[in-house]
Amino acid sequence: MQKMLVTTPIYYVNDSPHLGHAYTTFIADMLKKYHSLQGKEVFLLTGTDEHGQKIALSASKHHLSPLEYASKISQKFRTEWDYFKIDYNHFVRTTDSTHEQAVQQALDTMLAKGDIYKGTYEGNYCVSCESFTTNSTTCPDCNRPTSKVAEESYFFRLSAYQERLLDFYNKHPHAILPLFRRNEVVSFIKQGLHDLSITRTSFEWGVPLPRHLNEPRHVVYVWLDALLSYVSSLGYGTDNANIDYVNHALHIVGKDILRFHAIYWVAFLMSLDLPIFQQLCVHGWWLIEGVKMSKSIGNVLNAKDLAQSYGAEALRYFLLREAPLGQDGDFSVQALIRRFNADLSNTLGNLIQRLAGLLKPFSGELKSTHTLEFYAPLYTQWQAQLESLKGYLQELQLHRYLEELWRVFEACNATIAKERVFYLYPVLPESASKLAKWLHISLEPKSFQAYMQKDFLLPALKLAPIEALYPKLEEVQATTKETPKEAQNAYIKFEDFSKLDLQVGTIVKAEKVPKSDKLLCLQIDFGGRVRQILSGIAKYYSPESLEGKQVCALLNLPPRPMLGLVSEGMVLSASDKDGLKLITPLELVSNGAKIG
Ligand code: MSP
């Protein structure tokens, strides 16, 4: 069976997982599912990058030891991927002893090869990117100020690999996708490569050098440590290594870490006489309404929070469909809802319901011979369209894959063919599994191959009714535009007022929002549905005084990210010269009671 390795970057544990991490992980999981259906043995690798100055600093800010802190955040990543049912085969932590041993073993091999020498690094360093920036006082990648460093260090002879790297990219023009990223890398290499500092002596949080070197002050540079996780996870350095996966490795990375993979990693692999990966798949960034996610702006979105509001598959579908891989995408809740309603609720959801409806008068029974005669020409056309999906996937044009798949759904809105469910599975595994069960098929490579080899005719089939898989999401307004002055005192129409979704709810939990002296984070029960609302009332109410109290809230405002949290509505209050008071019903009413 053909082997394949799909990897995500291993994520830094300086902070909790966010939407960008989830995006990379969804791509990797989709590719694993797709290639597994093709009959390949796919190993999906993810994990956490836990050493280095950045993590040590974050840990000390939180008054924890680096390992305690790393373990806590690493667990958050694992929980996040488990929540999204990511089908990973191994979750590596760079603090695993097997990984640390593999790093030392790799260093020994590089030393024996004469690729490492001792010197002093004098120049600048960006702690956020964990990269040496020679003379730049601001980091060319993230624009943050760099710090001056002068320390004893071991170096890797990267310059000696310049020609071999160019040769590799000449011989493998598709080793990096999209192609413009490959060209970027090639011109970077042509400008000349400096040797790379691969140990640090100004802090201790890293893999120690092999003991025989007797260099207790040195720890391994975090990028060498991290990149080696791709092979330590396969047992590199042990007798049971499964290194041939590397020949068929597909590394999914964001554009921010292209250079580390396309240059350092390839050179390290060459030095270790290991096979080079098959492809580096470089995706763009998700911006939030046009702005880069950042803690200081307070617009960092967490994927699980979004999934809890809009559904895990809605989020996964949106991210994979909305932006062409390689380009930046703009995330907004409005766009997510629009796409969900158009593609999932309308096209796919209607197809399923229509099919169930059509067969209802026949007690759900479908005789395939009739449908086949009737639809024969269409089947051939759809089959060709489905065949073209392979090409899009190979080129990593995931949004085109989905676009084309949806064309087929649109075209066959009143008919049925099982193979489409297979193609749906990598993107929407949960829905596809439900549909497969409904259509009496098993989502396995064997049955997939059978359907694709022209055996797509349906045997007679009896379908039970099926619940709506994608109930429509409520549209939300993009921004509340300021009311022009002259309109401010005018009457409003009753229908405008009735658009407001005002309800009574009970505060079940109230907490201070870290780093804000204004905001409280309230969990409010609106009759079975608990919403999170952030409210600027911290100066007027203590969290404890609010729990159990009923309040009135406006619920159909667009969800709003604030300080890393999302607010899903607004609690009503009145203010006068004495401050601000929450509005509450005179008598107790049921949670979720409409205000009108
Ligand atoms: N630890 C290194 C990777 C080592 S791999 C051997 C690292 N970690 S990271 O936590 O910073 O994760 C970076 C990756 O997260 C990016 O390459 C990208 O895959 C993903 N994203 C982070 N922010 C992102 C967006 N705003 N949008 C999309 N993905 C982004 O770098």
XYZ file of C-alpha atoms and ligand atoms in Angstrom:
627
model
C 0.000 0.000 0.000
C 1.360 3.418 -0.899
C 2.430 5.399 2.125
C 1.956 9.081 2.690
C 2.857 11.474 5.473
C 0.774 14.597 6.018
C 2.007 17.089 8.619
C 0.810 20.281 10.233
C 3.416 22.607 11.715
C 3.944 21.811 15.352
C 2.376 24.748 17.123
C 4.103 27.006 19.617
C 2.735 26.680 23.106
C 3.188 30.325 24.053
C -0.524 30.815 23.544
C -3.814 28.982 23.038
C -4.898 27.619 19.644
C -6.667 30.033 17.296
C -8.497 30.039 13.989
C -5.269 30.047 11.910
C -3.985 26.886 13.591
C -7.338 25.221 12.997
C -7.234 26.135 9.310
C -3.886 24.397 8.736
C -5.093 21.414 10.694
C -8.359 21.190 8.706
C -6.389 21.181 5.427
C -4.177 18.382 6.723
C -7.157 16.379 7.936
C -8.998 16.826 4.649
C -5.946 15.622 2.706
C -5.558 12.643 4.978
C -9.180 11.642 4.505
C -9.055 12.138 0.756
C -5.882 10.127 0.220
C -6.992 7.403 2.619
C -10.102 6.919 0.496
C -7.798 6.519 -2.490
C -6.389 3.517 -0.690
C -3.179 5.066 0.651
C -1.816 4.492 4.107
C -1.734 8.031 5.422
C 0.032 9.065 8.619
C -1.137 12.412 9.946
C 1.223 14.156 12.266
C 0.598 17.173 14.455
C 1.883 18.371 17.801
C 3.435 21.162 19.790
C 6.714 23.088 19.628
C 7.632 23.587 23.251
C 11.226 24.784 23.597
C 12.921 28.116 23.046
C 13.138 31.608 24.401
C 9.581 32.586 23.499
C 8.042 29.742 25.516
C 10.424 30.269 28.440
C 9.378 33.934 28.580
C 5.650 33.131 28.400
C 6.013 30.545 31.145
C 7.748 32.965 33.471
C 5.046 35.580 32.824
C 2.539 33.002 34.036
C 4.721 32.040 37.022
C 5.030 28.459 35.831
C 8.019 26.355 34.913
C 8.478 26.070 31.116
C 7.439 22.418 31.191
C 4.343 23.051 33.315
C 3.294 25.864 31.041
C 4.046 23.911 27.865
C 2.080 20.915 29.116
C -0.923 23.063 29.882
C -1.051 24.705 26.454
C -0.106 21.525 24.600
C -3.140 19.888 26.170
C -5.310 22.737 24.874
C -4.176 21.993 21.338
C -4.876 18.310 21.780
C -8.326 19.024 23.206
C -9.029 21.383 20.329
C -8.106 18.773 17.674
C -10.055 16.115 19.516
C -13.088 18.399 19.585
C -12.834 18.735 15.792
C -12.267 14.961 15.499
C -8.959 15.450 13.694
C -7.776 12.055 12.630
C -4.114 12.423 13.669
C -1.903 9.356 14.075
C 0.647 10.960 16.328
C 0.721 14.078 18.472
C 4.363 14.925 19.022
C 5.640 17.121 21.816
C 9.207 18.350 21.461
C 9.627 17.679 25.174
C 9.033 13.942 24.578
C 12.196 12.075 25.503
C 12.084 10.070 22.254
C 12.105 13.335 20.321
C 14.975 14.770 22.373
C 17.031 11.659 21.734
C 16.343 11.879 18.011
C 17.545 15.511 17.999
C 20.805 14.515 19.675
C 21.239 11.663 17.263
C 20.725 14.019 14.303
C 23.305 16.428 15.716
C 25.818 13.604 16.012
C 25.240 12.662 12.379
C 25.681 16.264 11.222
C 28.826 16.608 13.334
C 30.281 13.408 11.907
C 29.596 14.770 8.458
C 31.567 17.917 9.206
C 28.488 20.126 8.770
C 28.768 21.729 12.216
C 31.439 24.026 13.656
C 31.773 26.247 16.708
C 31.799 30.048 16.544
C 30.067 33.136 17.896
C 26.798 34.613 16.712
C 26.740 38.372 16.744
C 23.657 39.960 15.340
C 19.956 40.367 15.901
C 17.292 37.909 16.930
C 13.501 37.967 16.717
C 12.086 36.126 19.710
C 8.577 36.033 18.270
C 9.676 34.261 15.055
C 12.618 32.568 16.801
C 14.825 33.665 13.918
C 18.248 35.198 13.429
C 17.860 38.431 11.514
C 21.561 39.411 11.138
C 21.586 43.212 11.142
C 17.899 44.050 11.064
C 16.661 45.886 14.091
C 13.085 45.085 13.085
C 12.126 41.577 12.054
C 11.622 41.328 8.276
C 8.844 38.788 8.846
C 6.747 40.172 11.698
C 8.023 43.774 11.954
C 8.574 43.475 15.694
C 11.773 44.951 17.151
C 14.609 42.433 17.347
C 17.135 42.120 20.166
C 20.921 42.208 19.926
C 22.629 38.906 20.606
C 26.295 38.041 21.002
C 26.824 34.489 22.130
C 28.925 31.416 21.600
C 27.154 29.118 19.199
C 27.524 26.090 17.002
C 26.833 26.703 13.319
C 25.402 24.549 10.566
C 27.149 24.965 7.195
C 24.053 26.102 5.355
C 26.132 27.991 2.784
C 27.616 24.696 1.633
C 24.126 23.551 0.601
C 23.287 26.504 -1.599
C 23.952 24.790 -4.923
C 22.361 21.527 -3.866
C 19.235 23.362 -2.809
C 19.004 25.168 -6.138
C 19.569 21.914 -7.914
C 16.798 20.268 -5.893
C 14.275 22.983 -6.750
C 15.301 22.854 -10.419
C 14.737 19.142 -10.565
C 11.516 19.308 -8.535
C 9.608 22.310 -9.809
C 6.454 21.222 -7.973
C 8.106 20.674 -4.612
C 6.485 23.881 -3.366
C 2.906 24.867 -4.111
C 1.687 27.454 -5.068
C 4.439 27.968 -7.647
C 5.031 31.620 -6.842
C 6.231 30.537 -3.408
C 8.798 28.265 -5.044
C 10.082 31.179 -7.097
C 10.341 33.287 -3.963
C 12.465 30.602 -2.311
C 14.728 30.151 -5.324
C 15.481 33.855 -5.547
C 16.146 33.980 -1.819
C 18.684 31.155 -2.114
C 20.323 32.826 -5.090
C 21.042 35.903 -2.974
C 23.422 33.713 -0.961
C 22.943 31.696 2.203
C 24.736 32.336 5.510
C 25.643 29.538 7.871
C 22.981 29.054 10.506
C 23.447 29.317 14.240
C 21.979 26.115 15.705
C 22.669 26.393 19.421
C 21.910 29.065 22.010
C 23.685 29.822 25.270
C 21.713 32.735 26.747
C 18.886 30.606 28.208
C 18.363 26.993 29.184
C 14.984 25.885 27.835
C 15.926 23.549 24.994
C 17.327 20.158 24.074
C 20.845 19.812 25.536
C 23.714 18.914 23.194
C 24.902 15.273 23.170
C 26.745 14.675 26.430
C 30.078 13.718 24.826
C 30.458 17.296 23.551
C 30.615 18.490 27.138
C 28.840 21.746 26.366
C 26.311 22.145 29.193
C 25.643 25.817 28.380
C 24.351 25.102 24.876
C 20.812 24.141 23.941
C 19.650 23.308 20.440
C 18.148 26.143 18.362
C 14.385 25.727 18.475
C 13.850 25.499 14.698
C 16.332 22.638 14.285
C 14.638 20.947 17.244
C 11.136 21.556 15.827
C 11.773 20.518 12.228
C 13.256 17.238 13.390
C 9.882 16.362 14.933
C 8.760 15.359 11.424
C 11.183 12.453 11.560
C 11.457 11.813 15.293
C 7.735 10.995 15.116
C 8.543 8.269 12.618
C 11.115 6.764 14.958
C 14.219 8.444 13.484
C 17.280 7.271 15.372
C 15.680 4.032 16.545
C 15.703 0.563 15.028
C 12.011 0.784 14.236
C 12.154 3.894 12.103
C 9.526 4.243 9.414
C 11.496 6.786 7.457
C 10.202 5.896 4.013
C 7.111 7.969 4.818
C 9.349 11.016 4.313
C 9.593 10.254 0.594
C 5.888 10.902 0.391
C 5.616 13.724 2.875
C 3.234 16.605 2.370
C 4.018 19.405 4.799
C 1.203 21.916 5.274
C 2.571 25.262 6.436
C 1.518 28.891 6.550
C 3.447 31.413 4.455
C 5.131 32.714 7.627
C 7.279 29.626 7.977
C 8.105 28.936 4.346
C 11.831 29.725 4.574
C 12.404 27.469 7.561
C 10.925 24.543 5.666
C 12.049 25.243 2.111
C 15.658 26.029 3.016
C 16.676 24.881 6.495
C 14.637 21.685 6.504
C 15.784 20.575 3.073
C 19.418 21.253 3.967
C 19.069 19.359 7.260
C 17.512 16.395 5.457
C 20.374 16.445 2.946
C 22.918 16.557 5.717
C 21.246 13.574 7.404
C 21.055 11.674 4.105
C 17.310 11.442 4.502
C 14.845 11.628 1.616
C 13.369 15.047 0.860
C 9.639 15.601 1.219
C 7.364 15.405 -1.772
C 5.651 18.719 -1.368
C 5.456 21.799 0.737
C 1.952 23.188 0.655
C 2.018 26.860 1.620
C -1.237 28.507 2.554
C -2.064 32.138 3.187
C -3.352 33.781 6.310
C -6.800 34.389 7.654
C -7.390 37.999 8.445
C -10.285 39.083 10.612
C -12.337 41.571 8.693
C -9.184 42.637 6.890
C -6.951 42.866 9.961
C -4.218 40.464 11.086
C -5.158 38.515 14.189
C -3.251 39.811 17.154
C -3.516 39.694 20.865
C -2.829 43.387 21.246
C -5.685 44.277 18.881
C -7.858 41.749 20.716
C -9.291 40.185 17.563
C -7.934 36.652 17.978
C -10.673 34.141 17.227
C -10.757 30.620 18.545
C -12.088 27.945 16.223
C -13.884 25.981 18.920
C -15.781 29.070 20.103
C -16.897 29.708 16.538
C -17.823 26.068 16.028
C -19.926 26.139 19.166
C -21.921 29.024 17.731
C -22.122 27.995 14.078
C -21.212 24.306 13.901
C -17.864 22.580 13.428
C -18.609 21.516 9.869
C -19.868 24.953 8.894
C -16.543 26.406 10.003
C -14.470 23.686 8.365
C -16.394 24.026 5.103
C -16.104 27.803 5.119
C -12.356 27.860 5.690
C -11.651 25.246 3.026
C -14.031 26.744 0.482
C -13.783 30.477 0.903
C -10.160 31.379 0.129
C -7.974 29.843 -2.565
C -5.201 28.018 -0.771
C -2.080 30.159 -0.915
C -3.917 33.441 -0.705
C -5.004 35.333 2.360
C -8.650 35.017 3.320
C -10.901 37.420 5.118
C -12.899 35.901 7.924
C -16.198 37.282 9.052
C -19.148 35.654 10.709
C -21.423 37.205 8.067
C -19.478 35.534 5.253
C -19.534 32.213 7.096
C -23.292 32.362 7.548
C -23.839 33.400 3.932
C -21.801 30.517 2.629
C -23.365 28.022 4.988
C -26.874 29.040 4.002
C -26.140 29.094 0.263
C -24.055 25.951 -0.099
C -24.937 23.662 2.753
C -28.468 24.641 3.679
C -29.750 25.393 0.193
C -27.824 23.320 -2.319
C -26.839 20.230 -0.408
C -29.554 20.319 2.237
C -32.266 20.745 -0.397
C -30.834 17.971 -2.513
C -31.137 15.570 0.380
C -34.621 16.678 1.356
C -35.842 16.685 -2.230
C -34.571 13.198 -2.736
C -36.212 11.975 0.445
C -39.407 13.787 -0.597
C -39.393 12.363 -4.122
C -39.198 8.850 -2.847
C -41.804 9.290 -0.156
C -44.763 8.247 -2.338
C -42.844 5.060 -3.159
C -42.232 4.338 0.539
C -38.656 5.464 0.057
C -37.906 2.846 -2.583
C -35.696 3.631 -5.533
C -35.346 1.296 -8.506
C -32.004 2.114 -9.997
C -32.608 0.655 -13.451
C -35.230 3.299 -14.247
C -33.165 6.175 -12.991
C -30.164 4.940 -14.881
C -31.914 4.871 -18.248
C -33.347 8.266 -17.664
C -30.204 9.933 -16.453
C -27.534 8.080 -18.421
C -26.112 11.118 -20.309
C -26.060 13.184 -17.140
C -24.287 10.482 -15.198
C -21.480 10.509 -17.753
C -21.131 14.248 -17.450
C -21.109 14.208 -13.665
C -18.645 11.392 -13.646
C -16.254 13.525 -15.715
C -16.749 16.452 -13.351
C -16.014 14.246 -10.373
C -12.908 12.915 -12.102
C -11.645 16.492 -12.427
C -11.694 16.804 -8.631
C -8.563 14.679 -8.486
C -6.619 17.255 -10.471
C -7.740 20.101 -8.238
C -6.705 18.184 -5.187
C -3.312 17.371 -6.658
C -2.768 21.074 -7.302
C -4.074 21.791 -3.809
C -6.812 23.977 -5.221
C -9.148 22.913 -2.467
C -11.638 25.693 -3.084
C -11.936 24.593 -6.759
C -12.449 21.002 -5.624
C -15.391 22.145 -3.573
C -16.683 24.516 -6.208
C -16.784 21.713 -8.761
C -18.297 19.240 -6.327
C -21.053 21.727 -5.574
C -21.699 22.175 -9.303
C -22.490 18.511 -9.423
C -24.753 18.835 -6.383
C -26.501 21.731 -8.028
C -26.892 19.900 -11.311
C -28.264 16.768 -9.777
C -30.460 18.400 -7.251
C -33.167 15.818 -7.824
C -31.178 12.647 -8.344
C -28.814 10.518 -6.441
C -25.385 9.015 -6.908
C -23.362 7.596 -4.097
C -19.883 8.570 -5.156
C -20.595 12.207 -4.343
C -20.853 11.324 -0.698
C -17.304 9.989 -0.881
C -16.007 13.276 -2.201
C -17.875 15.100 0.494
C -16.357 13.028 3.262
C -12.894 14.686 3.423
C -14.491 18.098 3.944
C -17.598 17.320 5.967
C -16.833 13.979 7.578
C -19.741 14.014 9.987
C -22.445 14.896 7.473
C -20.979 12.534 4.903
C -21.042 9.696 7.425
C -24.713 10.398 8.177
C -25.517 10.482 4.472
C -23.559 7.315 3.807
C -25.548 5.536 6.477
C -28.749 6.826 4.970
C -27.714 5.642 1.505
C -26.537 2.267 2.842
C -22.915 2.664 1.780
C -19.695 2.310 3.712
C -17.135 5.084 3.378
C -14.173 2.876 2.734
C -11.432 2.820 0.124
C -12.744 -0.468 -1.271
C -16.262 0.740 -1.919
C -14.940 4.088 -3.148
C -12.767 2.388 -5.775
C -15.718 0.239 -6.803
C -18.015 3.232 -7.302
C -15.389 5.158 -9.157
C -14.677 2.298 -11.508
C -17.911 2.948 -13.306
C -19.785 0.844 -10.844
C -21.767 3.858 -9.821
C -25.140 2.410 -10.742
C -27.396 2.235 -7.819
C -28.736 -1.021 -6.603
C -32.365 -0.853 -5.561
C -32.472 1.175 -2.423
C -34.872 2.033 0.340
C -34.424 5.361 2.026
C -35.805 6.343 5.372
C -36.825 9.959 6.036
C -33.864 12.105 7.068
C -33.681 15.116 9.339
C -32.475 18.421 7.879
C -28.688 18.312 8.185
C -28.122 22.017 7.750
C -30.857 24.171 9.266
C -30.344 27.718 8.070
C -28.290 30.061 10.209
C -29.745 33.409 11.025
C -28.192 36.212 8.972
C -26.451 38.928 10.967
C -25.749 42.485 9.932
C -22.146 43.378 9.112
C -21.837 46.594 11.059
C -24.352 48.857 12.667
C -23.980 51.988 10.611
C -24.232 55.256 12.464
C -27.641 56.813 12.194
C -27.498 60.141 10.370
C -28.194 63.091 12.698
C -31.476 64.121 11.115
C -32.842 60.583 11.409
C -31.998 60.207 15.053
C -35.218 61.655 16.417
C -37.484 60.391 13.668
C -40.064 57.656 14.268
C -39.139 54.143 13.375
C -41.475 51.655 11.766
C -42.943 48.981 13.979
C -41.437 46.349 11.684
C -38.012 47.812 12.409
C -38.618 47.406 16.105
C -39.843 43.863 15.600
C -36.523 42.981 14.007
C -34.920 43.218 17.435
C -34.559 39.863 19.115
C -34.951 40.962 22.723
C -35.156 38.270 25.360
C -34.949 37.704 29.084
C -32.261 35.363 30.395
C -30.623 34.363 33.673
C -26.918 34.978 34.246
C -25.470 31.570 35.071
C -21.853 32.633 35.244
C -20.083 35.977 35.449
C -16.335 36.507 35.276
C -13.894 39.337 34.868
C -12.304 39.538 31.415
C -8.528 39.347 31.863
C -6.700 42.573 30.986
C -9.865 44.634 30.963
C -11.149 46.774 33.783
C -14.426 47.435 31.991
C -15.661 44.112 30.741
C -17.412 41.213 32.412
C -17.942 37.969 30.542
C -21.473 36.700 31.188
C -22.914 33.306 30.361
C -26.651 33.818 30.096
C -29.282 31.113 29.841
C -32.029 32.014 27.361
C -34.189 28.945 27.914
C -31.827 26.087 27.132
C -29.416 28.064 24.984
C -26.543 29.657 26.876
C -24.953 32.642 25.180
C -21.765 34.445 26.015
C -22.160 38.199 26.235
C -19.429 40.659 27.126
C -20.675 43.719 28.894
C -18.920 46.905 30.021
C -20.305 46.780 33.545
C -17.273 45.689 35.563
C -17.106 49.073 37.306
C -20.703 48.806 38.501
C -21.207 45.159 39.389
C -19.032 42.466 40.901
C -19.263 39.119 39.056
C -20.581 37.330 42.189
C -23.453 39.802 42.602
C -24.792 38.940 39.140
C -25.033 35.175 39.129
C -28.674 34.049 39.213
C -30.031 37.493 38.219
C -32.362 37.949 35.272
C -31.447 40.482 32.603
C -32.759 41.705 29.276
C -30.614 41.358 26.174
C -30.561 42.026 22.480
C -29.544 38.814 20.754
C -29.418 39.467 17.033
C -26.414 41.742 16.955
C -23.455 40.400 14.931
C -21.111 38.362 17.131
C -18.259 40.600 18.086
C -14.698 39.525 18.921
C -13.271 41.358 21.940
C -9.984 40.574 23.681
C -9.908 37.059 22.338
C -13.526 36.326 23.300
C -16.671 36.600 21.226
C -19.689 38.513 22.425
C -22.993 37.202 21.129
C -25.331 40.003 21.997
C -25.807 43.002 24.268
C -27.174 43.238 27.772
C -29.519 46.209 28.208
C -28.753 48.840 30.772
C -29.733 52.382 31.596
C -27.278 55.060 32.585
C -27.636 58.326 34.423
C -25.302 60.545 36.424
C -24.979 57.878 39.104
C -23.691 55.299 36.690
C -25.093 52.320 34.953
C -27.888 49.937 35.998
C -28.892 46.699 34.358
C -32.504 46.358 33.194
C -34.365 43.462 34.725
C -38.035 42.298 34.620
C -40.252 43.297 37.554
C -41.142 39.686 38.235
C -39.447 36.441 37.419
C -40.211 35.261 33.857
C -39.175 32.170 31.918
C -35.733 32.322 30.372
C -35.986 33.064 26.675
C -39.212 35.049 27.139
C -39.534 37.563 24.290
C -39.528 41.236 25.123
C -41.882 43.277 22.995
N 6.379 26.254 15.870
C 6.437 26.803 14.579
C 6.316 25.736 13.528
C 7.333 24.649 13.594
S 7.049 23.428 12.389
C 8.361 22.470 12.452
C 5.311 27.809 14.401
N 4.255 27.661 15.219
S 2.953 28.617 15.244
O 2.190 28.222 16.402
O 3.335 29.979 15.169
O 2.097 28.195 14.039
C 2.308 28.774 12.824
C 1.328 28.193 11.845
O -0.018 28.411 12.274
C 1.402 28.889 10.513
O 2.413 28.412 9.703
C 0.048 28.581 9.953
O 0.047 27.247 9.523
C -0.834 28.719 11.176
N -1.300 30.106 11.327
C -1.009 30.995 12.317
N -1.702 32.142 12.095
C -2.422 32.019 10.975
C -3.419 32.790 10.345
N -3.760 33.990 10.766
N -4.040 32.250 9.276
C -3.775 30.988 8.832
N -2.860 30.237 9.417
C -2.010 30.792 10.355
O 5.418 28.654 13.551
